[in-house]
Short mmCIF file of C-alpha atoms in Angstrom, two decimals:
data_model
loop_
_atom_site.label_atom_id
_atom_site.label_comp_id
_atom_site.label_asym_id
_atom_site.label_seq_id
_atom_site.Cartn_x
_atom_site.Cartn_y
_atom_site.Cartn_z
CA MET A 143 -35.89 -20.47 -26.92
CA LYS A 144 -36.07 -23.97 -25.48
CA VAL A 145 -37.70 -26.82 -27.41
CA THR A 146 -40.22 -27.25 -24.60
CA GLU A 147 -41.08 -23.55 -24.78
CA HIS A 148 -41.73 -23.83 -28.51
CA ILE A 149 -44.10 -26.73 -27.82
CA GLU A 150 -45.93 -24.82 -25.09
CA LYS A 151 -46.20 -21.73 -27.29
CA ALA A 152 -47.77 -23.80 -30.11
CA LYS A 153 -50.77 -24.60 -27.82
CA GLY A 154 -51.44 -28.03 -29.29
CA LYS A 155 -50.54 -27.29 -32.91
CA THR A 156 -48.09 -29.79 -34.38
CA LEU A 157 -44.75 -28.19 -35.24
CA PHE A 158 -42.31 -29.07 -38.02
CA SER A 159 -38.60 -29.75 -37.46
CA PHE A 160 -35.80 -31.73 -39.00
CA GLU A 161 -32.29 -33.05 -38.46
CA ILE A 162 -29.23 -32.41 -40.63
CA LEU A 163 -25.78 -33.94 -40.92
CA PRO A 164 -22.60 -31.86 -40.92
CA PRO A 165 -21.00 -32.03 -44.38
CA LYS A 166 -17.86 -34.07 -44.87
CA LYS A 167 -14.49 -32.38 -44.57
CA GLY A 168 -13.77 -30.09 -47.52
CA ASP A 169 -17.41 -29.23 -48.13
CA ASN A 170 -18.92 -25.96 -46.92
CA LEU A 171 -22.00 -24.43 -45.33
CA GLN A 172 -23.58 -23.59 -48.68
CA THR A 173 -24.36 -27.29 -49.13
CA ILE A 174 -26.37 -27.19 -45.92
CA PHE A 175 -28.05 -23.88 -46.72
CA SER A 176 -29.17 -25.08 -50.16
CA ASN A 177 -30.91 -28.05 -48.53
CA ILE A 178 -32.40 -26.04 -45.70
CA ASN A 179 -33.67 -23.03 -47.67
CA PRO A 180 -36.70 -24.77 -49.24
CA LEU A 181 -37.83 -26.07 -45.83
CA MET A 182 -37.76 -22.73 -44.03
CA GLU A 183 -41.18 -21.71 -45.40
CA PHE A 184 -42.67 -24.16 -42.88
CA ASN A 185 -41.17 -22.21 -39.97
CA PRO A 186 -39.27 -24.91 -38.10
CA PRO A 187 -38.76 -23.64 -34.55
CA PHE A 188 -35.60 -25.73 -34.24
CA ILE A 189 -33.17 -27.75 -36.35
CA ASP A 190 -31.07 -30.63 -35.00
CA VAL A 191 -27.42 -31.03 -35.99
CA THR A 192 -25.84 -34.43 -35.47
CA TYR A 193 -22.46 -35.03 -33.81
CA HIS A 194 -20.18 -37.76 -35.12
CA ARG A 195 -17.56 -39.60 -33.17
CA GLU A 196 -14.10 -40.57 -34.35
CA GLU A 197 -13.43 -43.52 -36.60
CA TYR A 198 -10.28 -45.57 -37.06
CA GLU A 199 -8.39 -46.30 -40.23
CA TYR A 200 -5.19 -48.28 -40.59
CA LYS A 201 -2.42 -46.99 -42.88
CA GLU A 202 0.34 -49.33 -43.98
CA LEU A 203 3.80 -47.96 -43.27
CA PRO A 204 6.87 -48.57 -45.51
CA ASN A 205 8.09 -51.21 -43.04
CA GLY A 206 4.86 -53.15 -43.44
CA LEU A 207 3.44 -52.30 -40.03
CA LEU A 208 0.03 -50.71 -39.68
CA GLU A 209 -0.48 -47.28 -38.13
CA LYS A 210 -3.81 -46.57 -36.45
CA ILE A 211 -5.18 -43.19 -37.55
CA ILE A 212 -8.07 -41.43 -35.82
CA ILE A 213 -10.29 -39.34 -38.09
CA ARG A 214 -13.56 -37.40 -37.86
CA LYS A 215 -15.33 -37.41 -41.21
CA ARG A 216 -18.06 -34.93 -40.27
CA PRO A 217 -16.70 -32.27 -37.90
CA GLY A 218 -18.21 -28.84 -37.38
CA THR A 219 -21.40 -29.34 -35.34
CA VAL A 220 -20.82 -26.35 -33.05
CA GLY A 221 -19.95 -24.00 -35.91
CA ILE A 222 -22.92 -25.13 -37.97
CA CYS A 223 -25.27 -24.51 -35.05
CA ALA A 224 -23.91 -20.98 -34.66
CA ALA A 225 -24.35 -20.35 -38.42
CA LEU A 226 -27.95 -21.64 -38.41
CA GLN A 227 -28.96 -19.41 -35.53
CA LEU A 228 -27.29 -16.39 -37.13
CA LYS A 229 -28.63 -16.89 -40.66
CA TYR A 230 -32.13 -18.22 -40.00
CA LYS A 231 -32.89 -16.96 -36.49
CA VAL A 232 -33.90 -20.51 -35.64
CA ASP A 233 -32.92 -22.54 -32.59
CA ALA A 234 -30.19 -25.06 -33.33
CA VAL A 235 -30.12 -28.29 -31.33
CA PRO A 236 -26.66 -29.87 -31.38
CA HIS A 237 -26.37 -33.52 -30.54
CA LEU A 238 -24.04 -34.40 -27.69
CA ILE A 239 -22.66 -37.94 -27.50
CA CYS A 240 -20.73 -40.01 -24.97
CA GLY A 241 -18.53 -41.92 -27.39
CA GLY A 242 -15.13 -40.43 -28.13
CA PHE A 243 -15.29 -37.58 -25.63
CA SER A 244 -13.83 -37.17 -22.15
CA LYS A 245 -15.76 -35.37 -19.42
CA GLU A 246 -13.53 -32.35 -19.99
CA ASP A 247 -14.20 -32.44 -23.75
CA THR A 248 -17.91 -32.57 -23.06
CA GLU A 249 -17.83 -29.64 -20.68
CA ASP A 250 -15.76 -27.56 -23.10
CA ILE A 251 -18.29 -28.18 -25.87
CA LEU A 252 -21.17 -27.21 -23.57
CA ILE A 253 -19.37 -24.03 -22.51
CA ASP A 254 -18.86 -23.09 -26.18
CA LEU A 255 -22.54 -23.75 -26.91
CA ASN A 256 -23.56 -21.65 -23.94
CA PHE A 257 -21.32 -18.77 -25.13
CA LEU A 258 -23.10 -18.94 -28.50
CA GLY A 259 -26.54 -18.62 -26.95
CA ILE A 260 -27.62 -22.15 -27.84
CA ASP A 261 -30.40 -23.21 -25.49
CA ASN A 262 -30.90 -26.88 -26.36
CA VAL A 263 -28.91 -30.11 -26.63
CA LEU A 264 -29.97 -33.63 -27.58
CA VAL A 265 -28.00 -36.06 -25.43
CA LEU A 266 -27.19 -39.53 -26.78
CA ARG A 267 -24.86 -42.33 -25.87
CA GLY A 268 -23.87 -42.64 -29.51
CA ASP A 269 -22.91 -45.63 -31.59
CA ALA A 270 -19.95 -47.92 -31.38
CA ILE A 271 -17.02 -47.33 -33.70
CA LYS A 272 -17.87 -49.23 -36.89
CA SER A 273 -14.71 -51.30 -36.80
CA GLU A 274 -15.31 -52.36 -33.17
CA GLY A 275 -18.98 -53.28 -33.09
CA VAL A 276 -19.22 -52.90 -29.29
CA PHE A 277 -19.59 -49.48 -27.66
CA ARG A 278 -16.55 -48.47 -25.63
CA PRO A 279 -16.59 -45.16 -23.78
CA HIS A 280 -13.66 -42.77 -23.55
CA PRO A 281 -11.45 -43.79 -20.57
CA ASN A 282 -12.45 -40.57 -18.84
CA GLY A 283 -15.86 -40.25 -20.44
CA TYR A 284 -19.42 -41.43 -19.95
CA LYS A 285 -20.73 -44.89 -20.62
CA TYR A 286 -24.46 -44.07 -20.52
CA ALA A 287 -26.59 -41.18 -21.73
CA ASN A 288 -28.13 -40.60 -18.28
CA GLU A 289 -24.64 -39.80 -16.96
CA LEU A 290 -24.21 -37.21 -19.69
CA VAL A 291 -27.64 -35.74 -18.87
CA GLU A 292 -26.53 -35.46 -15.23
CA HIS A 293 -23.45 -33.50 -16.35
CA VAL A 294 -25.57 -30.99 -18.29
CA THR A 295 -28.02 -30.71 -15.41
CA ALA A 296 -25.16 -30.03 -12.99
CA MET A 297 -23.90 -27.22 -15.22
CA ASN A 298 -27.42 -25.80 -15.27
CA LYS A 299 -27.05 -25.57 -11.49
CA GLY A 300 -23.65 -23.89 -11.78
CA LYS A 301 -21.64 -27.02 -10.93
CA TYR A 302 -18.61 -27.65 -13.13
CA LEU A 303 -15.81 -30.22 -13.14
CA HIS A 304 -13.45 -27.55 -11.86
CA ASP A 305 -15.61 -25.07 -9.99
CA GLU A 306 -12.71 -22.77 -9.13
CA TYR A 307 -12.55 -21.64 -12.78
CA ALA A 308 -16.33 -21.27 -13.29
CA SER A 309 -18.76 -18.40 -12.89
CA GLY A 310 -22.52 -18.68 -13.45
CA ALA A 311 -24.78 -21.47 -14.62
CA THR A 312 -25.89 -22.69 -18.05
CA ASN A 313 -29.56 -23.03 -18.97
CA PHE A 314 -29.83 -25.91 -21.44
CA CYS A 315 -33.02 -27.76 -22.30
CA VAL A 316 -32.01 -31.40 -22.62
CA GLY A 317 -33.60 -33.85 -25.02
CA VAL A 318 -32.94 -37.59 -25.19
CA ALA A 319 -33.67 -40.48 -27.55
CA GLY A 320 -36.51 -42.97 -27.18
CA TYR A 321 -37.00 -46.24 -29.03
CA PRO A 322 -40.61 -47.33 -29.78
CA GLU A 323 -39.27 -50.75 -30.82
CA LYS A 324 -36.61 -50.73 -28.05
CA HIS A 325 -32.90 -50.11 -28.33
CA PHE A 326 -31.31 -53.14 -29.96
CA GLU A 327 -29.05 -53.72 -26.95
CA SER A 328 -31.95 -53.90 -24.48
CA PRO A 329 -33.35 -57.36 -23.66
CA ASN A 330 -36.93 -56.04 -23.86
CA LEU A 331 -38.94 -52.83 -24.12
CA ASP A 332 -39.72 -52.65 -20.40
CA THR A 333 -36.01 -52.64 -19.56
CA ASP A 334 -35.40 -50.02 -22.21
CA LEU A 335 -38.14 -47.84 -20.71
CA HIS A 336 -36.54 -48.22 -17.29
CA TYR A 337 -33.35 -46.67 -18.66
CA LEU A 338 -35.32 -44.00 -20.49
CA LYS A 339 -36.90 -42.95 -17.22
CA LYS A 340 -33.42 -42.71 -15.67
CA LYS A 341 -32.59 -40.14 -18.34
CA ILE A 342 -35.76 -38.19 -17.53
CA ASN A 343 -35.05 -38.37 -13.80
CA ALA A 344 -31.54 -37.06 -14.52
CA GLY A 345 -33.04 -33.91 -16.02
CA ALA A 346 -34.13 -34.53 -19.62
CA LYS A 347 -37.14 -32.44 -20.66
CA TYR A 348 -38.27 -34.07 -23.91
CA ILE A 349 -37.85 -37.23 -25.98
CA VAL A 350 -37.27 -37.68 -29.72
CA THR A 351 -37.99 -41.15 -31.02
CA GLN A 352 -36.08 -43.40 -33.32
CA LEU A 353 -37.65 -43.61 -36.78
CA PHE A 354 -40.60 -45.98 -37.21
CA TYR A 355 -43.11 -46.84 -39.94
CA ASN A 356 -45.99 -48.27 -37.92
CA ASN A 357 -47.73 -45.55 -35.92
CA GLN A 358 -49.17 -48.06 -33.49
CA LYS A 359 -45.62 -48.69 -32.29
CA TYR A 360 -45.38 -44.99 -31.38
CA PHE A 361 -48.81 -44.84 -29.74
CA ASP A 362 -48.06 -47.91 -27.63
CA PHE A 363 -44.67 -46.48 -26.70
CA VAL A 364 -46.23 -43.21 -25.53
CA ASP A 365 -48.81 -45.11 -23.46
CA LYS A 366 -46.10 -47.20 -21.81
CA CYS A 367 -44.09 -44.07 -21.03
CA ARG A 368 -47.08 -42.38 -19.44
CA ASN A 369 -47.88 -45.49 -17.42
CA ILE A 370 -44.45 -45.40 -15.75
CA GLY A 371 -44.60 -41.69 -14.99
CA ILE A 372 -42.80 -40.16 -17.98
CA THR A 373 -44.74 -36.99 -18.69
CA VAL A 374 -42.39 -35.01 -20.97
CA PRO A 375 -43.23 -34.35 -24.67
CA ILE A 376 -42.48 -37.30 -26.94
CA ILE A 377 -41.60 -36.21 -30.48
CA PRO A 378 -41.96 -38.80 -33.27
CA GLY A 379 -39.01 -39.19 -35.64
CA ILE A 380 -39.88 -39.67 -39.34
CA LYS A 381 -37.74 -40.83 -42.25
CA PRO A 382 -39.27 -41.32 -45.70
CA ILE A 383 -38.12 -44.40 -47.59
CA SER A 384 -36.47 -43.37 -50.86
CA ILE A 385 -34.71 -46.43 -52.34
CA LYS A 386 -35.56 -50.12 -52.50
CA ASN A 387 -32.47 -51.06 -50.49
CA HIS A 388 -34.02 -49.31 -47.50
CA LEU A 389 -36.12 -52.44 -46.98
CA THR A 390 -33.00 -54.22 -45.79
CA VAL A 391 -30.66 -51.36 -44.81
CA LEU A 392 -32.98 -49.57 -42.38
CA PRO A 393 -33.98 -52.68 -40.38
CA ASN A 394 -30.31 -53.68 -40.23
CA VAL A 395 -29.02 -50.28 -39.11
CA PHE A 396 -31.89 -49.12 -36.90
CA HIS A 397 -33.31 -52.48 -35.78
CA ILE A 398 -36.90 -51.69 -36.73
CA ASP A 399 -39.79 -53.59 -38.31
CA MET A 400 -41.31 -52.60 -41.65
CA PRO A 401 -45.10 -52.94 -42.03
CA GLN A 402 -45.94 -55.59 -44.62
CA ASP A 403 -48.18 -53.17 -46.56
CA LEU A 404 -45.21 -50.84 -47.04
CA VAL A 405 -42.90 -53.71 -47.99
CA LEU A 406 -45.33 -54.94 -50.64
CA GLU A 407 -45.75 -51.46 -52.12
CA VAL A 408 -42.00 -50.99 -52.39
CA GLU A 409 -41.45 -54.44 -53.86
CA LYS A 410 -43.94 -53.65 -56.63
CA CYS A 411 -41.87 -50.65 -57.70
CA LYS A 412 -39.92 -50.99 -60.96
CA ASN A 413 -37.22 -48.50 -59.95
CA ASN A 414 -36.11 -46.19 -57.16
CA LYS A 415 -38.03 -43.27 -58.65
CA GLU A 416 -41.24 -45.16 -57.91
CA VAL A 417 -39.95 -46.13 -54.46
CA TYR A 418 -39.28 -42.45 -53.77
CA GLU A 419 -42.93 -41.60 -54.47
CA VAL A 420 -44.18 -44.51 -52.36
CA GLY A 421 -42.02 -43.28 -49.49
CA ILE A 422 -43.45 -39.78 -49.75
CA GLU A 423 -47.06 -40.97 -49.81
CA TRP A 424 -46.50 -43.37 -46.89
CA SER A 425 -44.97 -40.59 -44.80
CA ILE A 426 -47.80 -38.19 -45.65
CA GLN A 427 -50.42 -40.65 -44.44
CA GLN A 428 -48.33 -41.60 -41.42
CA CYS A 429 -47.92 -37.95 -40.44
CA LYS A 430 -51.59 -37.12 -40.95
CA GLU A 431 -52.53 -39.83 -38.48
CA LEU A 432 -49.91 -38.62 -36.01
CA MET A 433 -51.22 -35.05 -36.30
CA LYS A 434 -54.75 -36.27 -35.54
CA HIS A 435 -53.30 -37.59 -32.29
CA ASN A 436 -51.85 -34.13 -31.55
CA VAL A 437 -48.17 -35.04 -31.56
CA PRO A 438 -46.13 -32.00 -30.46
CA VAL A 439 -43.70 -32.02 -33.39
CA LEU A 440 -43.06 -34.00 -36.57
CA HIS A 441 -39.29 -34.39 -36.64
CA PHE A 442 -37.80 -35.49 -39.98
CA TYR A 443 -34.49 -37.24 -40.45
CA SER A 444 -33.26 -35.59 -43.65
CA MET A 445 -29.90 -37.39 -44.03
CA GLY A 446 -28.71 -34.30 -45.92
CA ARG A 447 -31.59 -34.31 -48.44
CA SER A 448 -34.74 -32.23 -48.42
CA LYS A 449 -36.76 -32.70 -51.64
CA ASN A 450 -38.95 -35.52 -50.32
CA ILE A 451 -39.43 -33.78 -46.96
CA LEU A 452 -40.44 -30.63 -48.84
CA LYS A 453 -43.15 -32.54 -50.72
CA ILE A 454 -44.42 -34.09 -47.48
CA ALA A 455 -44.44 -30.80 -45.60
CA LYS A 456 -46.43 -29.11 -48.38
CA GLU A 457 -49.23 -31.62 -47.77
CA LEU A 458 -49.18 -31.19 -44.00
CA PHE A 459 -48.41 -27.59 -43.03
#
């Protein structure tokens, strides 16, 4: 079932969902299942699975020269999605990114997903390679997420890169990312919203937001979206703080502001165990307010851990 169909079926009730990371090479599905199992009592209609682009490492050769090696630390998104749908009878939502993939790579992945009966994809531009700092697309790939949305939409209409080898159309529901505090590369929020609308016009059917800790940022973002004609569901993304370093790491990585009340509470903590509890309580109160505003889904960024999300969900659902 499509994400939008789950939302319509809920008839105004806020749903619960979360995102997981593929395990690193050498690990196995049991690691994922052990984290997911406790959360399944809350009946998530869908689970997101992230996609990770290649990274570069340099290995010194015996002659002293450096060899550039391309690696993927977290492969397996397509296989994990298939396993989730088979084991839990839940809709898996694989992420699809521009970085590191040619148009042909992208289409092959979408064809595999379609074969597996996966109905949803979350389309993202993706991050730059860590060692480069600036996003560079594949030479035969997409530079912007709206271009990738257009590719999926074309396949939904039965149009492929090489039509002579194709038969039939796909039927994906496409989600995209939204940034209540703007994408860090955008000069301002209005410009960022302009590009968000391009993704909607290209065929995206729902939005999942970047994490935030001030609900007013989300409410204002939704209002601005509605004012420019974006009418699709806007799902808030939630990540509980769990360690004191998050006060600096999260703003640096995700380019977000932390409310001063939260900062002061975390700074008072003597250790990370206390921070963990502060993060849970903050998220509970944040989510309760969001639910009063009838958000369609509370979408949690688990980062491979579920204990704090379990405690939050028990208070909400």
